[in-house]
Amino acid sequence: MESLFDSIGAFLNGIFGLAQGGFDGVNQVMGLLIAVIAALLMPAWSRLWASALGAALVHVAVGVIRPMLDGGAMVLPDLLSMGFWMMLLALFLGYAIVIAVFFLIKSLVTGGVGRRRHAH
């Protein structure tokens, strides 16, 4: 039974490490801008995971396009490497955290999301 708890603890430590790495990647100017836009466009809490995935994909796309704008060559990420997918998972977790915080602030400022006014 102890080995099961040790395995679960190691798994959770790995997930928290990925989330922290993703949060560090998002906690840059570009990442924060992407997260703010995603939070503003997100209609409800149920769309958090889709928004975080979209933000992570936009982050990767900007990383590919940015060197071309500086006059460099287009270099695609190595989609077949485990490192790329771990980085994408870390970005996804980081964006999920940051978008959730921004969406919470948005919902507090706007008086709650999902409230609809009915004309009577």
Short mmCIF file of C-alpha atoms in Angstrom, two decimals:
data_model
loop_
_atom_site.label_atom_id
_atom_site.label_comp_id
_atom_site.label_asym_id
_atom_site.label_seq_id
_atom_site.Cartn_x
_atom_site.Cartn_y
_atom_site.Cartn_z
CA MET A 1 0.00 0.00 0.00
CA GLU A 2 2.92 2.34 0.73
CA SER A 3 4.29 1.87 -2.76
CA LEU A 4 0.92 2.92 -4.19
CA PHE A 5 0.98 6.13 -2.16
CA ASP A 6 4.60 6.73 -3.18
CA SER A 7 3.66 6.24 -6.84
CA ILE A 8 0.70 8.62 -6.54
CA GLY A 9 2.91 11.18 -4.77
CA ALA A 10 5.57 10.94 -7.47
CA PHE A 11 2.91 11.34 -10.18
CA LEU A 12 1.42 14.41 -8.48
CA ASN A 13 4.89 15.92 -8.00
CA GLY A 14 5.51 15.45 -11.72
CA ILE A 15 2.22 17.15 -12.62
CA PHE A 16 2.96 20.05 -10.25
CA GLY A 17 6.44 20.36 -11.75
CA LEU A 18 4.95 20.51 -15.24
CA ALA A 19 2.40 23.11 -14.14
CA GLN A 20 5.16 25.21 -12.56
CA GLY A 21 7.27 24.98 -15.72
CA GLY A 22 4.27 25.93 -17.85
CA PHE A 23 3.43 28.80 -15.52
CA ASP A 24 7.00 30.07 -15.89
CA GLY A 25 6.61 29.90 -19.67
CA VAL A 26 3.31 31.76 -19.56
CA ASN A 27 4.58 34.36 -17.09
CA GLN A 28 6.23 36.38 -19.88
CA VAL A 29 4.80 39.34 -21.78
CA MET A 30 3.74 37.24 -24.77
CA GLY A 31 2.19 34.54 -22.60
CA LEU A 32 0.30 37.03 -20.46
CA LEU A 33 -1.10 38.78 -23.55
CA ILE A 34 -2.26 35.45 -24.97
CA ALA A 35 -3.84 34.53 -21.62
CA VAL A 36 -5.65 37.87 -21.30
CA ILE A 37 -7.07 37.58 -24.81
CA ALA A 38 -8.12 33.98 -24.17
CA ALA A 39 -9.81 34.96 -20.88
CA LEU A 40 -11.65 37.84 -22.56
CA LEU A 41 -12.87 35.55 -25.34
CA MET A 42 -13.82 32.68 -23.00
CA PRO A 43 -17.61 32.63 -22.56
CA ALA A 44 -17.91 30.33 -19.54
CA TRP A 45 -15.90 28.23 -17.07
CA SER A 46 -16.75 25.11 -19.05
CA ARG A 47 -14.54 26.38 -21.88
CA LEU A 48 -11.41 26.71 -19.72
CA TRP A 49 -9.70 23.59 -21.05
CA ALA A 50 -10.41 24.46 -24.68
CA SER A 51 -9.18 28.02 -24.12
CA ALA A 52 -6.00 26.77 -22.44
CA LEU A 53 -5.33 24.35 -25.31
CA GLY A 54 -5.92 27.08 -27.88
CA ALA A 55 -3.63 29.46 -26.00
CA ALA A 56 -0.87 26.83 -25.81
CA LEU A 57 -1.15 26.21 -29.56
CA VAL A 58 -1.05 29.94 -30.26
CA HIS A 59 2.05 30.17 -28.05
CA VAL A 60 3.78 27.47 -30.12
CA ALA A 61 2.66 29.13 -33.39
CA VAL A 62 4.03 32.49 -32.29
CA GLY A 63 7.28 30.75 -31.36
CA VAL A 64 7.51 29.43 -34.92
CA ILE A 65 6.49 32.67 -36.64
CA ARG A 66 8.48 35.15 -34.52
CA PRO A 67 11.96 34.18 -35.87
CA MET A 68 10.65 34.56 -39.43
CA LEU A 69 9.56 38.13 -38.68
CA ASP A 70 13.11 38.87 -37.54
CA GLY A 71 14.46 37.65 -40.89
CA GLY A 72 15.32 34.13 -39.82
CA ALA A 73 14.34 30.81 -41.31
CA MET A 74 11.16 28.98 -40.45
CA VAL A 75 11.96 26.15 -38.06
CA LEU A 76 9.12 23.83 -37.16
CA PRO A 77 9.12 22.20 -33.73
CA ASP A 78 10.01 18.53 -33.53
CA LEU A 79 6.50 17.11 -33.25
CA LEU A 80 7.77 13.57 -32.82
CA SER A 81 9.87 14.24 -29.74
CA MET A 82 8.63 13.69 -26.22
CA GLY A 83 10.19 17.01 -25.20
CA PHE A 84 7.84 18.94 -27.46
CA TRP A 85 4.76 17.22 -26.06
CA MET A 86 5.91 17.69 -22.47
CA MET A 87 6.52 21.38 -23.21
CA LEU A 88 3.03 21.65 -24.76
CA LEU A 89 1.48 19.91 -21.73
CA ALA A 90 3.37 22.26 -19.40
CA LEU A 91 2.16 25.29 -21.39
CA PHE A 92 -1.39 23.91 -21.33
CA LEU A 93 -1.33 23.57 -17.54
CA GLY A 94 0.26 26.98 -17.13
CA TYR A 95 -2.30 28.64 -19.39
CA ALA A 96 -5.14 26.87 -17.59
CA ILE A 97 -3.99 28.42 -14.31
CA VAL A 98 -3.43 31.93 -15.67
CA ILE A 99 -6.61 32.00 -17.78
CA ALA A 100 -8.62 30.81 -14.78
CA VAL A 101 -7.27 33.68 -12.68
CA PHE A 102 -7.95 36.24 -15.41
CA PHE A 103 -11.43 34.83 -16.05
CA LEU A 104 -12.20 34.98 -12.32
CA ILE A 105 -11.18 38.65 -12.30
CA LYS A 106 -13.26 39.23 -15.44
CA SER A 107 -16.32 37.58 -13.91
CA LEU A 108 -15.94 39.61 -10.69
CA VAL A 109 -15.59 42.88 -12.59
CA THR A 110 -18.48 42.23 -14.97
CA GLY A 111 -20.79 41.01 -12.22
CA GLY A 112 -20.68 37.33 -13.00
CA VAL A 113 -20.67 35.39 -16.21
CA GLY A 114 -23.75 33.56 -17.30
CA ARG A 115 -26.23 36.07 -15.94
CA ARG A 116 -28.58 37.08 -18.64
CA ARG A 117 -30.80 40.08 -18.50
CA HIS A 118 -34.33 39.62 -19.65
CA ALA A 119 -36.34 42.49 -21.00
CA HIS A 120 -39.76 42.65 -19.42
#
